[in-house]
Coordinates of C-alpha atoms and ligand atoms in Angstrom, one line a residue:
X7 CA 5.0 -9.2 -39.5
X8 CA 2.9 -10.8 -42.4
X9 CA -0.1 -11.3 -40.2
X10 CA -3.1 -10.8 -42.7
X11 CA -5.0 -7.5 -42.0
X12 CA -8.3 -10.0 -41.8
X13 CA -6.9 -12.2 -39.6
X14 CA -5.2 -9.2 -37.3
X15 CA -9.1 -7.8 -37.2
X16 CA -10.5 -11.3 -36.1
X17 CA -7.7 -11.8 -33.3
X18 CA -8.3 -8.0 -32.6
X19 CA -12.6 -8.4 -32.1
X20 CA -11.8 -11.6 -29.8
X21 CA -9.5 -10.0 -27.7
X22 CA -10.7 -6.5 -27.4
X23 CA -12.9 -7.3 -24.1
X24 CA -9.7 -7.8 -22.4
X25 CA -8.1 -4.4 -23.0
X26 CA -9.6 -1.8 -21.0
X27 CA -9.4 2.3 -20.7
X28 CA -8.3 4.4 -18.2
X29 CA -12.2 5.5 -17.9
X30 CA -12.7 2.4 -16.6
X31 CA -10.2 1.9 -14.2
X32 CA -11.3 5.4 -12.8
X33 CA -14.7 3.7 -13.0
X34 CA -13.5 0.7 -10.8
X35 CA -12.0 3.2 -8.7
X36 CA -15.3 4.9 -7.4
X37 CA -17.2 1.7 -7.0
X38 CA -14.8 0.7 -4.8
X39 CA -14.8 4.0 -2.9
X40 CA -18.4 3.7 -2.8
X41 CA -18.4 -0.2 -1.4
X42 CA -15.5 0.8 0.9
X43 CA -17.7 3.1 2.6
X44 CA -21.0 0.9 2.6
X45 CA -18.7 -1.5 4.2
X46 CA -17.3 0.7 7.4
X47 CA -20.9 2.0 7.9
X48 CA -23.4 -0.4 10.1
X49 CA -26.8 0.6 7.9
X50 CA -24.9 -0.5 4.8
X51 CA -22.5 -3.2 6.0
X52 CA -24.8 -6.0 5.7
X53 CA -25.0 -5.2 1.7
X54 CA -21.6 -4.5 0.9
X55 CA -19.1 -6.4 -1.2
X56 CA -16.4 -5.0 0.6
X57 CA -16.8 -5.7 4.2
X58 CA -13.7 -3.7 5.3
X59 CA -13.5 -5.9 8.8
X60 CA -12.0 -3.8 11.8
X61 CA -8.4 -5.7 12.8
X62 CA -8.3 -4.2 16.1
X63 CA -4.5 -3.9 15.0
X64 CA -3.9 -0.2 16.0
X65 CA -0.7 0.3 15.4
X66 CA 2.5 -0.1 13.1
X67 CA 5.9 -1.7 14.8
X68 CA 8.1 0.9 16.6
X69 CA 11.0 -1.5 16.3
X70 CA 11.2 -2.1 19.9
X71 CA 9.9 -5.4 20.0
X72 CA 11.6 -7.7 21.7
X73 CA 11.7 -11.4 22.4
X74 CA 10.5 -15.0 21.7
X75 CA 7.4 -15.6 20.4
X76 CA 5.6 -18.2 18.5
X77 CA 3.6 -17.9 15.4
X78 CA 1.4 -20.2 13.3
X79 CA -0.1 -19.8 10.1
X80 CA -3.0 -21.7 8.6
X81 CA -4.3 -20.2 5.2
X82 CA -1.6 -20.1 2.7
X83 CA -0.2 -22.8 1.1
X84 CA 1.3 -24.6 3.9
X85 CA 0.5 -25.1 7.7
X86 CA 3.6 -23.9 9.9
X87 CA 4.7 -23.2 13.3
X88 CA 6.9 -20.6 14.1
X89 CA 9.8 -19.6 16.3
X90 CA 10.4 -16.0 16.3
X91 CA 13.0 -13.9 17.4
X92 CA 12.7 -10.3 17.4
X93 CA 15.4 -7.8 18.6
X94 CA 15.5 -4.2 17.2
X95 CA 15.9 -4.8 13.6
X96 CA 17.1 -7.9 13.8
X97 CA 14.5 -10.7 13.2
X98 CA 15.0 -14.3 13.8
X99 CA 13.2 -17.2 12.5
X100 CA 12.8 -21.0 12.6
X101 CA 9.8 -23.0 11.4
X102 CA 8.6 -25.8 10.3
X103 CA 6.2 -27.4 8.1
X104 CA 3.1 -29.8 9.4
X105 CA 1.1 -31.3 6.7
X106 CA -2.7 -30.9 7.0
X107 CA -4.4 -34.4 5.9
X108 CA -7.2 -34.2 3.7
X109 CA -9.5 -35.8 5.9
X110 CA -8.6 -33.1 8.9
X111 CA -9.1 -30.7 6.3
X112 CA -12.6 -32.1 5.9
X113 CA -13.1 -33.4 9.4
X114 CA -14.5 -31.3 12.7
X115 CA -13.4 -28.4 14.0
X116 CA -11.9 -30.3 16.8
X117 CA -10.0 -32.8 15.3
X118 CA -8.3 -30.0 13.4
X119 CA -7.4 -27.6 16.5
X120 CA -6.4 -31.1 17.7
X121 CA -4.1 -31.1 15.2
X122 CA -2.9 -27.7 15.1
X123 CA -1.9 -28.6 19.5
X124 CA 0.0 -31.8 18.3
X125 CA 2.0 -29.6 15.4
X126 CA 2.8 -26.9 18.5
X127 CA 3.7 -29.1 21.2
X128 CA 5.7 -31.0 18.6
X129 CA 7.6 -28.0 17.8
X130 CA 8.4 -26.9 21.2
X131 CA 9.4 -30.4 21.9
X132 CA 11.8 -30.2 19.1
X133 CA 13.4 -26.7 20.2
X134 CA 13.3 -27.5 23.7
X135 CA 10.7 -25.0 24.6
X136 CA 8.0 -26.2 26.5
X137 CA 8.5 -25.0 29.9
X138 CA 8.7 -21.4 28.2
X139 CA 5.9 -19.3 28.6
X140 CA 5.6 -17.8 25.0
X141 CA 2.7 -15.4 23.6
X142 CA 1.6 -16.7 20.4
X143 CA 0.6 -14.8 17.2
X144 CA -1.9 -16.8 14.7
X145 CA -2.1 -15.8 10.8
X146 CA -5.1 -17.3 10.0
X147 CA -6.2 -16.5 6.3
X148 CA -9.9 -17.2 6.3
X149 CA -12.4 -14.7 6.3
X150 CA -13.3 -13.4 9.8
X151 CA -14.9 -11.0 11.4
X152 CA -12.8 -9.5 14.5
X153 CA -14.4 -9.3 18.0
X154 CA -11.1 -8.1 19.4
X155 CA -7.3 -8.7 18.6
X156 CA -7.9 -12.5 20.3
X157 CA -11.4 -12.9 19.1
X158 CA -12.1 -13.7 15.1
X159 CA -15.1 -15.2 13.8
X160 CA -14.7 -17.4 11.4
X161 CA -17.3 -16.1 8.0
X162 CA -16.4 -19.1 5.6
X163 CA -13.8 -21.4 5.2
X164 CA -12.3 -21.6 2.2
X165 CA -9.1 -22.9 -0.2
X166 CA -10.2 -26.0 0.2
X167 CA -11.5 -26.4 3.9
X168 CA -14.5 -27.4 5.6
X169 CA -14.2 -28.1 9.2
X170 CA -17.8 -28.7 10.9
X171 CA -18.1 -27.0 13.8
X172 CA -15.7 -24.1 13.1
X173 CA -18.0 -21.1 10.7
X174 CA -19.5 -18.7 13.3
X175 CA -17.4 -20.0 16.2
X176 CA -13.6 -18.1 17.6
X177 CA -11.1 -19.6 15.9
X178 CA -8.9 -18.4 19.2
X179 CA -11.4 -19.8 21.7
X180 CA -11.1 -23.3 20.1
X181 CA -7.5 -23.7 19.6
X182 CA -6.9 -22.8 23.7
X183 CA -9.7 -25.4 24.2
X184 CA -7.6 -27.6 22.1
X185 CA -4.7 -26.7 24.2
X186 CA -6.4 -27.0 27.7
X187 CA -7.0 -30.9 26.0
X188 CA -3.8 -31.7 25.8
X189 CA -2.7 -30.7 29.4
X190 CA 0.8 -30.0 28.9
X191 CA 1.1 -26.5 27.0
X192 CA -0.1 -24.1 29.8
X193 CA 2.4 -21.6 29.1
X194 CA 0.8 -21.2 25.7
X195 CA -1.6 -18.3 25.0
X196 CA -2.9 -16.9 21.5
X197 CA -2.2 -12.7 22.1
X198 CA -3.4 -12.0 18.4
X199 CA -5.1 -13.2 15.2
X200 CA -4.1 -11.6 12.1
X201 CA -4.8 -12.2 8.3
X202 CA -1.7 -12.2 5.4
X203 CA -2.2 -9.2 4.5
X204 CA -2.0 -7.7 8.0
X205 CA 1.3 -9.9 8.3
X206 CA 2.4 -8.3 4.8
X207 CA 1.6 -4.8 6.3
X208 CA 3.3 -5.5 9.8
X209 CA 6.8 -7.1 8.6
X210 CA 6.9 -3.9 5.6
X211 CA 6.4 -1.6 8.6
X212 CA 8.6 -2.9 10.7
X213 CA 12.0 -1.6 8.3
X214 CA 9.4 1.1 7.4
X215 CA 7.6 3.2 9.0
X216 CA 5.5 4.4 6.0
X217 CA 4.2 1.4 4.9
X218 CA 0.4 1.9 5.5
X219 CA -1.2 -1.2 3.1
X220 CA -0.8 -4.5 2.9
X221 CA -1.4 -6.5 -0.5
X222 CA -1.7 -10.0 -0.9
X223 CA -1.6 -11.2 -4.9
X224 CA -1.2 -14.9 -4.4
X225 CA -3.9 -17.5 -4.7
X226 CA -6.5 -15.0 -3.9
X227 CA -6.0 -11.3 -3.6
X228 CA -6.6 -8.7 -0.8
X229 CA -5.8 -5.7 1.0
X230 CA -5.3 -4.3 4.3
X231 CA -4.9 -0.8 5.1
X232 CA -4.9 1.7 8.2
X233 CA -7.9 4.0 8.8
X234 CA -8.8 6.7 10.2
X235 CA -11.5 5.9 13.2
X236 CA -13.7 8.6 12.4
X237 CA -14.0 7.0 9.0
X238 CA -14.8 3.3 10.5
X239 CA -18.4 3.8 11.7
X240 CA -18.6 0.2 12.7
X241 CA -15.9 0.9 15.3
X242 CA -16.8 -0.9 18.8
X243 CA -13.7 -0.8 20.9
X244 CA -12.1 2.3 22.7
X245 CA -11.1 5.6 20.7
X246 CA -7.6 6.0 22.5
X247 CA -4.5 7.4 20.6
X248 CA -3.4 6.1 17.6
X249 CA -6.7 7.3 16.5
X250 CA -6.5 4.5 13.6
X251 CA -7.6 1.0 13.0
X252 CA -5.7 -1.6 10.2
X253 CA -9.1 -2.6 8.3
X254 CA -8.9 -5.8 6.5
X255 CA -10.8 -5.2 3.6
X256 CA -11.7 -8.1 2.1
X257 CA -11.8 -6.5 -1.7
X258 CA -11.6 -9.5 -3.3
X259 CA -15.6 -10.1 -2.9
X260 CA -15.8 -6.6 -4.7
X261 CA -18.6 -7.2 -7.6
X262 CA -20.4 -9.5 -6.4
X263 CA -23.0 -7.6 -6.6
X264 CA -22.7 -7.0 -10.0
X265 CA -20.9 -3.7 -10.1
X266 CA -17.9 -4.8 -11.8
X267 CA -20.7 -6.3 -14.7
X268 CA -19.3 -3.2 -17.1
X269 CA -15.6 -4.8 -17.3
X270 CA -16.7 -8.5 -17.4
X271 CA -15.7 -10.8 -20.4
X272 CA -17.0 -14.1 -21.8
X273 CA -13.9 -15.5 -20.8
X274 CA -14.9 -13.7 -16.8
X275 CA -18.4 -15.1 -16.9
X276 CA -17.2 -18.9 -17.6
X277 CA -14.8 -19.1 -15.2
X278 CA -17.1 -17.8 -12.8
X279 CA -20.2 -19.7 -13.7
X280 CA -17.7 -23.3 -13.2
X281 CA -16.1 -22.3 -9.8
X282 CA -17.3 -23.6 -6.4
X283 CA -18.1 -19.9 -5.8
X284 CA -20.5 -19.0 -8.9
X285 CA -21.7 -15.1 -8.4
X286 CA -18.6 -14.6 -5.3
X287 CA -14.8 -13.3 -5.6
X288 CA -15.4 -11.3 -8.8
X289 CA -12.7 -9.0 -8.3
X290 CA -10.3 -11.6 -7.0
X291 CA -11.0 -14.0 -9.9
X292 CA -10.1 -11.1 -12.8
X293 CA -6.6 -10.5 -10.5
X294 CA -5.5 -13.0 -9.1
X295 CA -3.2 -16.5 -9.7
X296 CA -5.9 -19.0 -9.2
X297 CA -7.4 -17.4 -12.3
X298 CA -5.1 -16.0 -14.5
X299 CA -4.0 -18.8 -16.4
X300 CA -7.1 -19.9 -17.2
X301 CA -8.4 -17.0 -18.2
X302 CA -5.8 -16.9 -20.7
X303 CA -6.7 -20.4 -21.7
X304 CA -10.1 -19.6 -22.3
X305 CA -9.1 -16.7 -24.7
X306 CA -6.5 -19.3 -26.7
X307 CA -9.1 -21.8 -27.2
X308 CA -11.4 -19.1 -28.8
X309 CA -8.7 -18.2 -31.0
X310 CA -7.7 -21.6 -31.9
X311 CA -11.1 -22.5 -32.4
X312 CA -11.7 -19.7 -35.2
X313 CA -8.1 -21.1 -37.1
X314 CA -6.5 -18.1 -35.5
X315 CA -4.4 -20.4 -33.3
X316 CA -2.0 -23.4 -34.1
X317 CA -3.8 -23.4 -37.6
X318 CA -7.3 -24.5 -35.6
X319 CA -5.2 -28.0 -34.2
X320 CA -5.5 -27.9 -30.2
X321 CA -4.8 -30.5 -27.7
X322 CA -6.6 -32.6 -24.9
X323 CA -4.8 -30.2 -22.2
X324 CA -5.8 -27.1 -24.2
X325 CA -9.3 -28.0 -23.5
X326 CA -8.7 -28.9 -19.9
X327 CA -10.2 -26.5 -17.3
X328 CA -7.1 -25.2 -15.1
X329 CA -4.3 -26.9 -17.3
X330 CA -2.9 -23.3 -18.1
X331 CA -1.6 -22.7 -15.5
X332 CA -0.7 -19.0 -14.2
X333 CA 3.1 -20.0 -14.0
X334 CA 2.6 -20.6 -17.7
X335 CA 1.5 -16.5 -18.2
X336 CA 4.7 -15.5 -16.2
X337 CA 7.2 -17.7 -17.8
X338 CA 5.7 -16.8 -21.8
X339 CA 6.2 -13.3 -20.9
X340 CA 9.3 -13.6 -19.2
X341 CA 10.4 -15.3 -22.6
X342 CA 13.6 -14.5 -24.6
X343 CA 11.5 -13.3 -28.0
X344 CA 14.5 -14.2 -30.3
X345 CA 13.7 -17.8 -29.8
X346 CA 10.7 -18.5 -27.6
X347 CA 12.7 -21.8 -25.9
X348 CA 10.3 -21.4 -22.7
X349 CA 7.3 -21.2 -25.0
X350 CA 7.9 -23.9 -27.2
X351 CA 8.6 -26.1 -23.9
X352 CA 5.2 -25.1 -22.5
X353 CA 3.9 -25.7 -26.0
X354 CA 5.0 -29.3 -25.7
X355 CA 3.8 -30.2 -22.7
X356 CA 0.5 -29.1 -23.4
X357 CA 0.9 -31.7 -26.1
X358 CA 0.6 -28.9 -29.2
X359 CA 1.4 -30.7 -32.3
X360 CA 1.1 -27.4 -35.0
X361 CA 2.7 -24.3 -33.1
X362 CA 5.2 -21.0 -35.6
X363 CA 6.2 -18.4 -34.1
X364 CA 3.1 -16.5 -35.2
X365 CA 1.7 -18.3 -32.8
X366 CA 4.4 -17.9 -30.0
X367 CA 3.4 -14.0 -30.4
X368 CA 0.6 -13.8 -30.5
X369 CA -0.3 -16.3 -27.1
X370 CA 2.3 -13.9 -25.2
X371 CA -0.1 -11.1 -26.7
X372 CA -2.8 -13.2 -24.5
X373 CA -0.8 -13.3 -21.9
X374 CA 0.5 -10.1 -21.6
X375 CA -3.6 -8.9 -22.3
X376 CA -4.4 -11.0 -19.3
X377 CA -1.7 -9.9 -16.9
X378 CA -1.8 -6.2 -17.6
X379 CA -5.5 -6.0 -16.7
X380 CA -5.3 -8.0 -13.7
X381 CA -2.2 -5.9 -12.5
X382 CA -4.5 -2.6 -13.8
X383 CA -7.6 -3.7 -11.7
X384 CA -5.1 -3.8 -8.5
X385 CA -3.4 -0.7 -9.3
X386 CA -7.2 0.6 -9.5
X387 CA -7.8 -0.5 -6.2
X388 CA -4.5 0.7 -4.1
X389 CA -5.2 4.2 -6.3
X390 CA -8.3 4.0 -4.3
X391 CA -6.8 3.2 -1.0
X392 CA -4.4 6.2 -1.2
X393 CA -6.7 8.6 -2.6
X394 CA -9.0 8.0 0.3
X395 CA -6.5 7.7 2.9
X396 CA -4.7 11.2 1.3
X397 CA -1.6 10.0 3.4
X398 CA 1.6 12.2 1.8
X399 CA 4.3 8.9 1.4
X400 CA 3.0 5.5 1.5
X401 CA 4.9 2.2 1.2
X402 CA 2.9 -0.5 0.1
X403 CA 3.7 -4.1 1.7
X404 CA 3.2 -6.7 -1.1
X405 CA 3.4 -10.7 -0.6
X406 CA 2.2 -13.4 -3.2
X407 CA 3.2 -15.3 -5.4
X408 CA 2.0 -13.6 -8.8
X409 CA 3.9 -10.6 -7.7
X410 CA 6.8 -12.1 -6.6
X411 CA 7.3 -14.2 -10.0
X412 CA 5.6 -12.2 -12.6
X413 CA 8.3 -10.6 -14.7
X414 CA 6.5 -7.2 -15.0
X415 CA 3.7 -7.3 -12.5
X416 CA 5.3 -4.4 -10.4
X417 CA 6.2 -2.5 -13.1
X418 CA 2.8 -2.1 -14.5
X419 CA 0.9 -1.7 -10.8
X420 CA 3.9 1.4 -10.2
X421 CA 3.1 2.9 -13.6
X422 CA -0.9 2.5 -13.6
X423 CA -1.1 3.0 -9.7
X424 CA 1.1 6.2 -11.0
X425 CA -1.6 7.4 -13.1
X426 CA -4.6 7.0 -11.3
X427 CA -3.2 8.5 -7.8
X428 CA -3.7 11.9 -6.9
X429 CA -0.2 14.1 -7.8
X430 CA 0.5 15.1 -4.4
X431 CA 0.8 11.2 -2.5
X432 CA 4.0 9.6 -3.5
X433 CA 3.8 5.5 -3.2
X434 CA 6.0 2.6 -3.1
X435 CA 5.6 -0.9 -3.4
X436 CA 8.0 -3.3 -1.2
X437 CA 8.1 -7.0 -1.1
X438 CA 7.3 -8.5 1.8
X439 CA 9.4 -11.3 3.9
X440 CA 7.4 -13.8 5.3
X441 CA 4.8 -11.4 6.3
X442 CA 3.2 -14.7 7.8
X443 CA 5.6 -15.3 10.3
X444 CA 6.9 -12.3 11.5
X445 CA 4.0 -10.0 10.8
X446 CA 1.9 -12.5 13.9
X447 CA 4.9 -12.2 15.6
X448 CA 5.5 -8.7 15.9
X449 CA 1.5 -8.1 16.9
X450 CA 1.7 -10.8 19.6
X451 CA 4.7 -8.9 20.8
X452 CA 2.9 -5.3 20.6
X453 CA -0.3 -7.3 22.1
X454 CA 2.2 -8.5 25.1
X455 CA 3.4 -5.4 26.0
X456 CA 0.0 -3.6 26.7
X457 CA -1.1 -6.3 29.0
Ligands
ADP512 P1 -0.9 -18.4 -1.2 O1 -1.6 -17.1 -1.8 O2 -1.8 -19.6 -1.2 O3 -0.3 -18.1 0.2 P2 1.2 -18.0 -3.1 O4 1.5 -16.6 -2.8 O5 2.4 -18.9 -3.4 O6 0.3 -18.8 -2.1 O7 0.3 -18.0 -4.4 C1 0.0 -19.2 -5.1 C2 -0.6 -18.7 -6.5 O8 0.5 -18.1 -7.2 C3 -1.1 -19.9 -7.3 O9 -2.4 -19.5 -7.8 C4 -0.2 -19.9 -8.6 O10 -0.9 -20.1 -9.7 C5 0.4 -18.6 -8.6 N1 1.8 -18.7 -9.0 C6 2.8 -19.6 -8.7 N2 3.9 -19.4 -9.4 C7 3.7 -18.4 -10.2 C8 4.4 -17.7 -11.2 N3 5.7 -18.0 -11.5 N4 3.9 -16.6 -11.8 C9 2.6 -16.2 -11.5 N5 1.8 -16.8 -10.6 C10 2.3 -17.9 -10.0

């Protein structure tokens, strides 16, 4: 479209990093395999980027869950408390937000379980519940490693918190001390801690029985997914029927140490030389929405800075770390290409003075660069999953943010997950409704019938 064949062969040497081969994703795919193993095997766990934590969930929903029960969830973008109905298929829900002030956020560990017993007993105040005795599920999306279905150990906090007193300690232990504080919630006991992508995996399963991962592409990615105990060398609790465990993998730490250096851009290496995390998340920050954006800023600003972009003219928010935001990647591609309206918007805003539709293309090029590896490197991992757990259907319980609003993420994890599966497993990918909520929910109830 008139684009000189010199300046095509510039854009192209800039941006080639970004587009990757099936060899590698088959490459990606191994490593993992190799650091999923490492990680379920004591000698090696230590070393591994994938720690592949034991949930002590054992087993999917049967839909006979019934009940009240309360949930919370701490770890996504807001704090709420739950009210949870669950009969058969039917699945009832009330909540409510609590903000998390800063300073808790930063404070001790016991002013924020504090906290957490004000939010609850407000909340049961509010629907009349406190002389209920309800079991309690907790979605807590922090790192831990599991002692039991009631006993997580918080690794590191993170997305923002640091709560002294709380790293190395039971994140269930110190909310019931919380409780006991108070003196007026007796009837309130924590049955089960689970992660997001447990909760993802648990409200998928409970409409289908097949779903046997959980995938979180929000903020930060991960996966969940059930193993067999054979397989899970790290194993410490009893080897009854189901002979399965849900692992919580953790996968977003996967390269950290340094195995993903093959696929790594300039682009990569600056983002993860500025973060609070330099050397950490390396997977996570190639996939997911905390990253994306930038990382298709980063790639703009070297083509604007070699005159390939907006004729070389850029802007104060061009050049500012995290102004690109991922939203931006989702709504560009998601734009009508007859007129680029969303673009040009965006283009504004970021305060772009010289912008043609050359330039509308070729930044939704970027995008779509960006986007398409990221949703390539996940499809690389859940290949990995399947292949290893060689499990004929699998449904794949996704919740997150990038997924839910990216206009083609699905579509390019079905098509590359396609390709890199083995022939025989047949897949699916379902969207998961406040996994959250109802996933803690329907574990606290599975918890509460085996006591
Ligand atoms: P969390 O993972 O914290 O629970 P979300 O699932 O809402 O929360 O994910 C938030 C992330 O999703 C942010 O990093 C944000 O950049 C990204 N995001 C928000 N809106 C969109 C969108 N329309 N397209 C792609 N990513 C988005």
């Amino acid at each position: 479209n008139g684009v000189p064949s010199a300046k095509l062969e510039k854009v192209e040497n800039i941006l080639k990093p970004l587009d990757l081969g099936d060899d590698d994703y088959r490459k990606v795919m191994d490593l993992m395999h190799a650091e999923l193993v490492k990680g379920l095997t004591p000698a090696t766990h230590e070393a591994a980027d994938i720690k592949c934590y034991p949930t002590y969930v054992r087993s999917v929903p049967d839909g006979s869950e019934n009940g009240d029960f309360l949930a919370l969830d701490l770890g996504g973008t807001n704090f709420r408390v739950l009210l949870i109905n669950l009969n058969g298929q039917e699945v009832k829900m009330e909540s409510k937000i609590f903000i998390i002030p800063q300073h808790i956020m930063l404070g001790s560990g016991i002013q924020l379980f504090d906290h957490i017993a004000d939010c609850i007993f407000k909340f049961m105040t509010d629907h009349k519940l406190t002389d209920r005795k309800l079991p309690l599920g907790f979605t807590f999306s922090f790192p831990c490693r599991q002692e039991g279905l009631d006993r997580a150990i918080l690794t590191t906090w993170t997305k923002g918190f640091k709560c002294a007193g709380v790293e190395g300690n039971d994140i269930v232990q110190l909310l019931h001390e919380a409780i006991v504080r108070r003196g007026d919630m007796k009837n309130v006991k924590c049955l089960a801690v689970i992660n997001d992508t447990v909760g993802a995996l648990m409200s998928c399963a409970h409409s289908d029985r097949k779903c046997a991962i959980g995938l979180i592409l929000g903020t930060g990615t991960n996966a969940c997914y059930i193993e067999n105990l054979d397989d899970v060398k790290t194993w410490d609790g009893d080897t009854d029927e189901p002979h399965e465990v849900l692992i919580n993998s953790e996968w977003g730490a996967f390269g950290n140490g340094g195995a993903l250096d093959f696929v790594l851009t300039d682009f990569d290496r600056s983002i993860d030389k500025h973060s609070i995390n330099p050397g950490k998340q390396i997977y996570e920050k190639m996939i997911s929405g905390m990253f994306l954006g930038e990382i298709a800023r980063l790639a703009i600003e070297r083509l604007r800075k070699n005159n390939l972009l907006f004729e070389g003219e850029g802007s104060y928010h061009l050049s500012t770390r995290g102004r690109f935001y991922t939203k931006y990647v989702s709504e560009i591609e998601g734009d009508d290409v007859d007129n680029f309206t969303v673009t040009k918007q965006i283009f504004e805003e970021l305060e772009l003075v010289t912008h043609n539709e050359q330039d509308y293309r070729l930044v939704r090029h970027v995008c779509s660069l960006v986007s398409r590896r990221a949703a390539y490197l996940a499809s690389a991992g859940i290949a990995c999953l399947l292949n290893k757990m060689q499990r004929k259907e699998v449904t794949i319980g996704v919740d997150g943010s990038l997924y839910r609003f990216h206009p083609f993420f699905h579509d390019l994890m079905m098509e590359k997950t396609r390709a890199l599966t083995d022939a025989q497993i047949s897949f699916k990918m379902m969207l998961s409704h406040d996994g959250s909520g109802k996933g803690a929910a329907l574990v606290a109830a599975v918890a509460n019938r085996l006591l």
